[in-house]
Short mmCIF file of C-alpha atoms in Angstrom, two decimals:
data_model
loop_
_atom_site.label_atom_id
_atom_site.label_comp_id
_atom_site.label_asym_id
_atom_site.label_seq_id
_atom_site.Cartn_x
_atom_site.Cartn_y
_atom_site.Cartn_z
CA UNK A 1 -102.21 33.73 34.27
CA UNK A 2 -105.08 36.19 33.63
CA UNK A 3 -106.91 35.52 30.36
CA UNK A 4 -106.64 38.40 27.91
CA UNK A 5 -109.10 37.55 25.19
CA UNK A 6 -111.38 40.61 24.87
CA UNK A 7 -110.48 44.17 23.88
CA UNK A 8 -111.14 45.29 27.44
CA UNK A 9 -108.96 42.61 29.02
CA UNK A 10 -106.11 43.39 26.60
CA UNK A 11 -106.29 47.09 27.49
CA UNK A 12 -106.41 46.19 31.19
CA UNK A 13 -103.36 43.94 30.77
CA UNK A 14 -101.40 46.71 29.07
CA UNK A 15 -102.33 49.19 31.77
CA UNK A 16 -101.40 46.79 34.57
CA UNK A 17 -98.11 45.90 32.87
CA UNK A 18 -97.06 49.49 32.22
CA UNK A 19 -98.58 50.74 35.50
CA UNK A 20 -100.13 53.79 33.82
CA UNK A 21 -102.64 54.74 31.11
CA UNK A 22 -100.70 55.25 27.85
CA UNK A 23 -101.35 58.38 25.83
CA UNK A 24 -100.63 58.76 22.09
CA UNK A 25 -98.76 55.48 22.06
CA UNK A 26 -98.66 52.08 20.42
CA UNK A 27 -98.53 49.07 22.73
CA UNK A 28 -97.49 45.80 21.12
CA UNK A 29 -98.21 42.57 23.04
CA UNK A 30 -96.13 39.63 21.75
CA UNK A 31 -97.52 36.18 22.55
CA UNK A 32 -96.61 32.51 22.16
CA UNK A 33 -99.30 29.84 22.66
CA UNK A 34 -101.38 32.15 24.81
CA UNK A 35 -98.47 33.32 26.98
CA UNK A 36 -97.31 36.93 26.82
CA UNK A 37 -93.61 37.10 25.97
CA UNK A 38 -93.28 40.89 26.16
CA UNK A 39 -95.21 44.14 26.05
CA UNK A 40 -93.54 46.97 24.12
CA UNK A 41 -94.63 50.60 23.93
CA UNK A 42 -93.64 53.29 21.44
CA UNK A 43 -94.67 56.95 21.45
CA UNK A 44 -96.93 58.22 18.66
CA UNK A 45 -95.81 61.68 17.60
CA UNK A 46 -96.88 63.85 14.68
CA UNK A 47 -94.45 63.52 11.77
CA UNK A 48 -92.85 60.30 13.00
CA UNK A 49 -91.78 57.79 10.36
CA UNK A 50 -93.12 54.26 10.87
CA UNK A 51 -89.82 52.66 9.91
CA UNK A 52 -88.17 54.43 12.84
CA UNK A 53 -90.62 52.82 15.26
CA UNK A 54 -89.93 49.37 13.90
CA UNK A 55 -86.17 49.93 13.85
CA UNK A 56 -86.44 50.81 17.54
CA UNK A 57 -88.14 47.50 18.40
CA UNK A 58 -86.81 45.20 15.66
CA UNK A 59 -83.74 44.24 17.69
CA UNK A 60 -85.92 43.61 20.73
CA UNK A 61 -88.26 41.34 18.74
CA UNK A 62 -85.25 39.46 17.38
CA UNK A 63 -84.01 38.75 20.91
CA UNK A 64 -87.47 37.58 22.00
CA UNK A 65 -88.00 35.33 18.97
CA UNK A 66 -84.54 33.78 19.31
CA UNK A 67 -85.93 31.47 22.02
CA UNK A 68 -89.64 31.36 21.17
CA UNK A 69 -91.60 32.25 18.08
CA UNK A 70 -94.23 34.97 18.28
CA UNK A 71 -97.46 33.34 17.07
CA UNK A 72 -99.77 36.24 17.91
CA UNK A 73 -99.24 39.99 18.12
CA UNK A 74 -101.90 42.27 19.56
CA UNK A 75 -101.56 45.96 18.80
CA UNK A 76 -103.25 48.58 20.97
CA UNK A 77 -103.23 52.10 19.51
CA UNK A 78 -103.87 54.95 21.95
CA UNK A 79 -104.51 57.35 19.11
CA UNK A 80 -106.71 60.35 19.87
CA UNK A 81 -105.08 62.37 17.07
CA UNK A 82 -105.38 59.62 14.43
CA UNK A 83 -101.63 59.54 13.79
CA UNK A 84 -101.68 55.87 12.78
CA UNK A 85 -104.53 55.92 10.28
CA UNK A 86 -104.30 54.67 6.68
CA UNK A 87 -100.88 54.19 5.11
CA UNK A 88 -99.00 54.47 8.40
CA UNK A 89 -100.91 51.54 9.87
CA UNK A 90 -100.44 49.45 6.71
CA UNK A 91 -96.72 50.16 6.70
CA UNK A 92 -96.44 49.25 10.39
CA UNK A 93 -98.33 45.98 9.86
CA UNK A 94 -96.06 45.06 6.94
CA UNK A 95 -92.88 45.85 8.85
CA UNK A 96 -94.00 43.92 11.93
CA UNK A 97 -94.76 40.91 9.75
CA UNK A 98 -91.26 41.11 8.27
CA UNK A 99 -89.87 41.32 11.81
CA UNK A 100 -91.60 38.05 12.71
CA UNK A 101 -94.45 39.55 14.69
CA UNK A 102 -97.51 39.80 12.38
CA UNK A 103 -100.50 41.61 13.87
CA UNK A 104 -103.30 39.17 14.69
CA UNK A 105 -105.62 41.70 16.29
CA UNK A 106 -105.62 45.49 16.54
CA UNK A 107 -107.45 47.60 19.11
CA UNK A 108 -108.07 51.34 19.19
CA UNK A 109 -108.39 53.44 22.34
CA UNK A 110 -109.75 56.90 21.56
CA UNK A 111 -112.38 59.28 22.91
CA UNK A 112 -112.33 57.31 26.18
CA UNK A 113 -113.55 54.21 24.35
CA UNK A 114 -112.11 50.80 23.38
CA UNK A 115 -113.00 49.17 20.05
CA UNK A 116 -111.65 47.09 17.19
CA UNK A 117 -109.19 49.20 15.24
CA UNK A 118 -111.15 49.08 11.98
CA UNK A 119 -114.64 49.09 13.53
CA UNK A 120 -117.54 51.44 12.92
CA UNK A 121 -117.68 52.08 16.70
CA UNK A 122 -120.71 49.82 17.19
CA UNK A 123 -118.51 47.55 19.34
CA UNK A 124 -117.08 50.46 21.36
CA UNK A 125 -117.21 50.32 25.14
CA UNK A 126 -116.16 52.92 27.71
CA UNK A 127 -112.47 52.78 28.65
CA UNK A 128 -113.49 53.07 32.31
CA UNK A 129 -114.62 49.42 32.27
CA UNK A 130 -110.98 48.34 32.56
CA UNK A 131 -111.23 49.36 36.23
CA UNK A 132 -113.33 46.26 36.94
CA UNK A 133 -111.04 43.78 35.17
CA UNK A 134 -109.46 41.12 37.40
CA UNK A 135 -105.88 42.07 36.57
CA UNK A 136 -106.49 45.72 37.56
CA UNK A 137 -108.26 44.74 40.78
CA UNK A 138 -105.40 42.38 41.62
CA UNK A 139 -102.88 45.18 41.14
CA UNK A 140 -104.94 47.45 43.41
CA UNK A 141 -105.23 44.69 46.02
CA UNK A 142 -101.46 44.30 46.14
CA UNK A 143 -101.05 48.06 46.46
CA UNK A 144 -99.09 48.65 43.28
CA UNK A 145 -98.02 52.29 43.13
CA UNK A 146 -98.37 53.74 39.61
CA UNK A 147 -95.59 56.22 40.41
CA UNK A 148 -97.02 58.76 38.01
CA UNK A 149 -94.95 61.88 37.39
CA UNK A 150 -98.06 64.01 37.75
CA UNK A 151 -98.45 62.70 41.33
CA UNK A 152 -94.95 63.69 42.46
CA UNK A 153 -95.22 65.64 45.71
CA UNK A 154 -93.21 68.83 46.10
CA UNK A 155 -91.09 69.73 49.10
CA UNK A 156 -90.01 73.30 49.74
CA UNK A 157 -87.62 72.43 52.57
CA UNK A 158 -86.52 69.19 54.21
CA UNK A 159 -87.19 68.84 57.93
CA UNK A 160 -84.40 69.59 60.39
CA UNK A 161 -84.15 65.88 61.22
CA UNK A 162 -83.79 64.89 57.54
CA UNK A 163 -81.20 67.60 56.95
CA UNK A 164 -79.14 66.51 59.97
CA UNK A 165 -79.11 62.85 58.90
CA UNK A 166 -78.27 63.91 55.34
CA UNK A 167 -75.24 65.91 56.48
CA UNK A 168 -73.92 62.92 58.45
CA UNK A 169 -74.48 60.54 55.51
CA UNK A 170 -72.72 62.86 53.07
CA UNK A 171 -69.76 63.08 55.45
CA UNK A 172 -69.71 59.27 55.74
CA UNK A 173 -69.62 58.92 51.95
CA UNK A 174 -66.82 61.42 51.53
CA UNK A 175 -64.75 59.67 54.24
CA UNK A 176 -64.91 56.24 52.58
CA UNK A 177 -61.79 56.82 50.50
CA UNK A 178 -61.32 55.77 46.86
CA UNK A 179 -61.72 51.99 46.94
CA UNK A 180 -64.72 51.61 44.59
CA UNK A 181 -65.36 47.97 45.46
CA UNK A 182 -65.49 48.72 49.18
CA UNK A 183 -67.70 51.79 48.73
CA UNK A 184 -70.04 49.96 46.32
CA UNK A 185 -70.61 47.07 48.70
CA UNK A 186 -71.26 49.42 51.62
CA UNK A 187 -73.73 51.60 49.68
CA UNK A 188 -75.47 48.50 48.30
CA UNK A 189 -75.86 47.04 51.80
CA UNK A 190 -77.17 50.34 53.18
CA UNK A 191 -79.60 50.72 50.26
CA UNK A 192 -81.12 47.28 50.81
CA UNK A 193 -81.27 47.93 54.56
CA UNK A 194 -83.14 51.20 54.03
CA UNK A 195 -85.56 49.52 51.63
CA UNK A 196 -86.30 46.97 54.37
CA UNK A 197 -86.80 49.76 56.94
CA UNK A 198 -89.15 51.57 54.57
CA UNK A 199 -91.17 48.43 53.81
CA UNK A 200 -91.46 47.50 57.49
CA UNK A 201 -92.55 51.01 58.50
CA UNK A 202 -95.06 51.19 55.65
CA UNK A 203 -94.17 54.84 55.11
CA UNK A 204 -91.23 57.19 54.61
CA UNK A 205 -89.25 57.82 57.80
CA UNK A 206 -86.83 60.65 58.62
CA UNK A 207 -84.06 58.05 58.90
CA UNK A 208 -84.59 56.74 55.36
CA UNK A 209 -85.25 60.17 53.84
CA UNK A 210 -82.11 61.56 55.45
CA UNK A 211 -79.96 58.66 54.22
CA UNK A 212 -81.31 59.12 50.69
CA UNK A 213 -80.82 62.90 50.79
CA UNK A 214 -77.21 62.55 51.92
CA UNK A 215 -76.40 59.73 49.49
CA UNK A 216 -77.97 61.46 46.48
CA UNK A 217 -76.21 64.76 47.20
CA UNK A 218 -73.00 63.50 45.57
CA UNK A 219 -72.77 61.86 42.15
CA UNK A 220 -70.87 58.74 43.26
CA UNK A 221 -73.46 58.13 45.98
CA UNK A 222 -76.27 58.60 43.46
CA UNK A 223 -74.76 56.23 40.90
CA UNK A 224 -73.97 53.52 43.44
CA UNK A 225 -77.41 53.85 45.05
CA UNK A 226 -79.12 53.50 41.65
CA UNK A 227 -76.97 50.49 40.78
CA UNK A 228 -77.80 48.99 44.19
CA UNK A 229 -81.42 48.72 43.00
CA UNK A 230 -80.17 46.40 40.25
CA UNK A 231 -77.42 44.41 41.95
CA UNK A 232 -73.87 44.78 43.20
CA UNK A 233 -71.39 46.38 40.79
CA UNK A 234 -67.82 46.81 42.00
CA UNK A 235 -66.24 48.14 38.79
CA UNK A 236 -67.06 51.15 36.61
CA UNK A 237 -67.75 48.76 33.70
CA UNK A 238 -70.34 46.80 35.69
CA UNK A 239 -71.90 50.05 36.91
CA UNK A 240 -72.20 51.32 33.34
CA UNK A 241 -73.82 48.05 32.19
CA UNK A 242 -76.55 48.44 34.81
CA UNK A 243 -77.07 52.17 34.22
CA UNK A 244 -77.49 51.87 30.43
CA UNK A 245 -79.67 48.76 30.70
CA UNK A 246 -77.24 46.25 29.19
CA UNK A 247 -77.49 44.00 32.24
CA UNK A 248 -80.71 42.70 33.78
CA UNK A 249 -81.38 43.42 37.44
CA UNK A 250 -80.64 40.62 39.91
CA UNK A 251 -83.79 40.98 42.01
CA UNK A 252 -86.88 42.64 40.53
CA UNK A 253 -88.58 42.88 43.94
CA UNK A 254 -85.75 44.99 45.33
CA UNK A 255 -85.93 47.26 42.28
CA UNK A 256 -89.70 47.73 42.59
CA UNK A 257 -89.58 48.31 46.37
CA UNK A 258 -86.69 50.75 46.01
CA UNK A 259 -88.57 52.52 43.22
CA UNK A 260 -91.55 53.11 45.50
CA UNK A 261 -89.26 54.24 48.33
CA UNK A 262 -87.54 56.84 46.13
CA UNK A 263 -90.88 58.12 44.83
CA UNK A 264 -92.24 58.53 48.37
CA UNK A 265 -89.06 60.26 49.53
CA UNK A 266 -89.68 63.24 47.24
CA UNK A 267 -92.33 64.54 49.64
CA UNK A 268 -89.57 64.89 52.26
CA UNK A 269 -86.48 65.96 50.30
CA UNK A 270 -85.73 69.37 48.79
CA UNK A 271 -82.65 70.97 47.29
CA UNK A 272 -79.61 69.40 45.61
CA UNK A 273 -80.45 65.67 45.97
CA UNK A 274 -83.94 66.03 44.52
CA UNK A 275 -82.84 66.08 40.86
CA UNK A 276 -80.67 63.00 41.39
CA UNK A 277 -83.55 61.13 43.02
CA UNK A 278 -85.84 62.07 40.12
CA UNK A 279 -83.25 60.58 37.75
CA UNK A 280 -83.14 57.38 39.82
CA UNK A 281 -86.94 57.13 39.68
CA UNK A 282 -86.89 57.68 35.91
CA UNK A 283 -84.15 55.08 35.50
CA UNK A 284 -86.24 52.53 37.40
CA UNK A 285 -89.29 53.35 35.23
CA UNK A 286 -87.23 52.83 32.07
CA UNK A 287 -85.61 49.66 33.42
CA UNK A 288 -89.06 48.19 34.05
CA UNK A 289 -90.28 49.24 30.58
CA UNK A 290 -92.27 52.36 31.52
CA UNK A 291 -90.76 54.78 29.01
CA UNK A 292 -93.54 57.37 29.09
CA UNK A 293 -93.34 57.84 32.86
CA UNK A 294 -89.54 57.84 32.69
CA UNK A 295 -89.62 60.75 30.22
CA UNK A 296 -92.22 62.63 32.26
CA UNK A 297 -90.11 62.25 35.41
CA UNK A 298 -86.97 63.33 33.56
CA UNK A 299 -88.89 66.41 32.47
CA UNK A 300 -89.26 67.28 36.16
CA UNK A 301 -85.51 66.77 36.65
CA UNK A 302 -84.55 68.92 33.65
CA UNK A 303 -86.83 71.68 34.87
CA UNK A 304 -84.81 71.79 38.09
CA UNK A 305 -81.41 71.40 36.43
CA UNK A 306 -81.37 71.74 32.59
CA UNK A 307 -77.76 70.57 32.17
CA UNK A 308 -78.02 67.56 34.47
CA UNK A 309 -75.72 64.94 32.94
CA UNK A 310 -77.51 61.74 33.99
CA UNK A 311 -80.94 63.13 33.09
CA UNK A 312 -79.78 64.06 29.60
CA UNK A 313 -78.08 60.67 29.12
CA UNK A 314 -81.28 58.83 30.04
CA UNK A 315 -83.33 61.04 27.71
CA UNK A 316 -81.00 60.18 24.82
CA UNK A 317 -81.26 56.45 25.56
CA UNK A 318 -85.05 56.52 25.66
CA UNK A 319 -85.51 58.76 22.60
CA UNK A 320 -83.25 56.46 20.58
CA UNK A 321 -85.47 53.50 21.42
CA UNK A 322 -83.01 51.77 23.75
CA UNK A 323 -84.72 49.08 25.85
CA UNK A 324 -83.27 47.86 29.13
CA UNK A 325 -82.73 44.10 29.31
CA UNK A 326 -84.93 43.90 32.40
CA UNK A 327 -87.89 45.27 30.42
CA UNK A 328 -87.64 42.28 28.07
CA UNK A 329 -88.09 39.75 30.87
CA UNK A 330 -91.63 38.60 31.58
CA UNK A 331 -92.00 38.90 35.42
CA UNK A 332 -94.53 36.03 35.32
CA UNK A 333 -91.83 33.59 34.19
#
């Protein structure tokens, strides 16, 4: 495992774990005997009450500490607006100690610099140095896609080929009848097959984009395709457990590969299915613990369709501090 002993290496670890640069956030790294148990992130917003932050993560910490004690907590504050200064920081430190995760070391990222939280800035170094850290270089080497909402490509109109495949796929879905178990298994198989096609091609193909466009045109196709990224659910109860994060995904690699595939498909898909695909991308972000990018992506979805039911459900879950079970699992273990 990569050593995270310096301020720079901690910041690099957080960035590699979340797959983006946090803004106005608190990242809390929970450790046991040098091993990271979990990395949590909470938004910093003007007027927020510290107790609300801790209430949002207290249950998560309890689940983590049920199996292993937290013997070191590193806090990284991305705090350009100084929201956490003074009494707020003291209150947070006290509440984290009561929750069984006392802060051992605190780091501040502000003005494009990294330093000890309570320093006089003499130890400050440029944030850009994280680019040369081993964990960041490893992520780049393996081609990890940050899937940033600001990098979403727009598509005014799908190609004729994509539209034709989409029409056929929609017709296939609507002709499958009402047997949920049968439909779920078929959509799950097709989803995994298309992920394999995408990975083998190394790029988005008309075949995959058309299948996604047709599947995500109807709500049942969307829901089953999203669930297929997590596992096979053949009942509405199992589907709901996956969608609201109460059940961990079966195969993280399938989720991550499918996440990249959906993100890349947006450059080829316009119209009705686009909002549903944005929701699926946001759901995958949230499931993997990337709440900030999930909210940013949902913002894109709401802009297209303000009353979108799934988008608004996911926003409520994230705002209330709900964490998906998958986000609590250390992928290194």
